[in-house]
Amino acid sequence: MNQLKIKLFGAFRQYVPEGEIIIRQVQIKKVSDFKEYLYAEIQKVNPKFTDENLIQQSALATEERILHADEDMPIFSLTDKIALLPPVCGG
Amino acid sequence: MDKLKLKSQSVIYVDVVEEPITLVDLQSFIPDTSHGASDTFVGYVRNINLGKKVVAVEYDCFTPLTKKVFSEIAIEAQKKWSQDARFFILHRQGKLAVGEISVLICVSTRHRDESFKACRYVIEEIKKRAPIWKKEHYEVTAGGVSETEWVQGHALCQHGPKVDHVQEFN
């Protein structure tokens, strides 16, 4: 079974303090659809997570770039660093 | 190459650090000899947010992408205002006390107008684009409750056409 590690940041840490989940890799075409899949996976880890708005406002990213919501989901391996980034407020 | 040498020789030096940032960190930033101006921005943790007393702030950061975004922002500023501008961008991660430095930016250019504008551009874009998150730690209430809050921010998710950040800044 192919697995993926997804790093979680910011507000997601109140639901998953470890800041990471491991999910089964599935065939999902678009980045926007993959985010919906992640919503369900985070809920499996913590059923108290019901913030759909947070997922919708978050971006999927690699170490190199943010993935556009409309682009096709790239193929990743377990060693790839993929992150779910909520709205940012650094500086 | 040791870090001090790297800092002094880099045209664009960016980093995310866990140790405290001080203004002494800037001593390794050396403008090009053709530069007549530099502008520095220092961001501090302040003691109030939305009317509530803050005792600390915690920064969470997706470091590899943050450093890439810092570099991209600096290159955009070079293209817009000064091709040979030099940049020093340092952001802290972890828990910071009130008064500590969260971000330190220095830009040097040939003339002062470009350094003011480029420095302003860097901090404004960091706030909108860098994958960094801030959690406010508030003073414990009379009832003994300590409250924390992840600050609302700018969404990074992209829909539709690619954004020209420099054009939008104008």
mmCIF file of C-alpha atoms in Angstrom, chain A residues 7-11 13-14 35 56-59 61-70 81-91, chain B residues 59-62 64-65 68 72 91 102-103 123 126-134 150-161:
data_model
loop_
_atom_site.group_PDB
_atom_site.id
_atom_site.type_symbol
_atom_site.label_atom_id
_atom_site.label_comp_id
_atom_site.label_asym_id
_atom_site.label_seq_id
_atom_site.Cartn_x
_atom_site.Cartn_y
_atom_site.Cartn_z
ATOM 1 C CA LYS A 7 2.590 17.906 7.269
ATOM 2 C CA LEU A 8 0.056 20.143 8.990
ATOM 3 C CA PHE A 9 0.685 23.653 10.232
ATOM 4 C CA GLY A 10 -0.895 26.541 12.094
ATOM 5 C CA ALA A 11 -4.530 26.069 13.070
ATOM 6 C CA ARG A 13 -2.151 21.737 15.039
ATOM 7 C CA GLN A 14 -5.027 22.284 17.452
ATOM 8 C CA LYS A 35 -8.020 18.554 -0.177
ATOM 9 C CA GLN A 56 -11.132 25.223 1.701
ATOM 10 C CA GLN A 57 -8.902 28.167 2.579
ATOM 11 C CA SER A 58 -5.776 26.019 2.866
ATOM 12 C CA ALA A 59 -3.269 25.287 0.137
ATOM 13 C CA ALA A 61 2.274 22.588 -1.167
ATOM 14 C CA THR A 62 5.615 20.885 -1.616
ATOM 15 C CA GLU A 63 8.945 22.250 -0.405
ATOM 16 C CA GLU A 64 9.278 23.950 -3.781
ATOM 17 C CA ARG A 65 5.872 25.465 -4.501
ATOM 18 C CA ILE A 66 2.205 25.840 -3.764
ATOM 19 C CA LEU A 67 -0.003 23.613 -5.895
ATOM 20 C CA HIS A 68 -2.729 25.363 -7.813
ATOM 21 C CA ALA A 69 -6.222 24.182 -6.847
ATOM 22 C CA ASP A 70 -7.122 23.399 -10.454
ATOM 23 C CA LYS A 81 7.381 16.524 1.818
ATOM 24 C CA ILE A 82 3.789 17.587 1.235
ATOM 25 C CA ALA A 83 2.119 20.154 3.423
ATOM 26 C CA LEU A 84 -1.334 21.565 4.007
ATOM 27 C CA LEU A 85 -0.977 25.280 4.618
ATOM 28 C CA PRO A 86 -3.758 27.285 6.293
ATOM 29 C CA PRO A 87 -3.986 31.069 5.722
ATOM 30 C CA VAL A 88 -0.653 32.660 6.640
ATOM 31 C CA CYS A 89 0.319 35.516 8.944
ATOM 32 C CA GLY A 90 4.063 35.761 9.363
ATOM 33 C CA GLY A 91 6.253 38.803 9.653
ATOM 34 C CA TYR B 59 5.615 31.082 15.126
ATOM 35 C CA ASP B 60 5.073 27.895 13.136
ATOM 36 C CA CYS B 61 6.861 27.643 9.820
ATOM 37 C CA PHE B 62 7.203 25.357 6.773
ATOM 38 C CA PRO B 64 12.037 24.994 3.158
ATOM 39 C CA LEU B 65 9.196 26.706 1.304
ATOM 40 C CA LYS B 68 12.220 29.777 -1.163
ATOM 41 C CA GLU B 72 11.493 34.806 -4.716
ATOM 42 C CA HIS B 91 12.560 35.169 10.526
ATOM 43 C CA SER B 102 10.258 38.149 14.968
ATOM 44 C CA VAL B 103 11.612 39.333 11.617
ATOM 45 C CA ILE B 123 7.724 42.765 4.494
ATOM 46 C CA ILE B 126 6.146 38.060 3.529
ATOM 47 C CA LYS B 127 2.940 38.742 5.424
ATOM 48 C CA LYS B 128 0.835 37.582 2.476
ATOM 49 C CA ARG B 129 2.899 34.732 1.034
ATOM 50 C CA ALA B 130 5.372 33.164 3.420
ATOM 51 C CA PRO B 131 4.155 29.869 4.975
ATOM 52 C CA ILE B 132 4.453 31.138 8.533
ATOM 53 C CA TRP B 133 1.721 31.113 11.184
ATOM 54 C CA LYS B 134 1.399 32.988 14.439
ATOM 55 C CA TRP B 150 -3.993 31.103 15.854
ATOM 56 C CA VAL B 151 -4.138 34.410 14.010
ATOM 57 C CA GLN B 152 -6.378 34.668 10.928
ATOM 58 C CA GLY B 153 -4.346 35.225 7.817
ATOM 59 C CA HIS B 154 -4.020 35.349 4.044
ATOM 60 C CA ALA B 155 -5.110 32.289 2.088
ATOM 61 C CA LEU B 156 -2.419 30.822 -0.157
ATOM 62 C CA CYS B 157 -4.697 28.566 -2.164
ATOM 63 C CA GLN B 158 -4.603 29.581 -5.805
ATOM 64 C CA HIS B 159 -7.519 29.571 -8.163
ATOM 65 C CA GLY B 160 -7.619 31.080 -11.629
ATOM 66 C CA PRO B 161 -4.721 32.937 -13.332
#
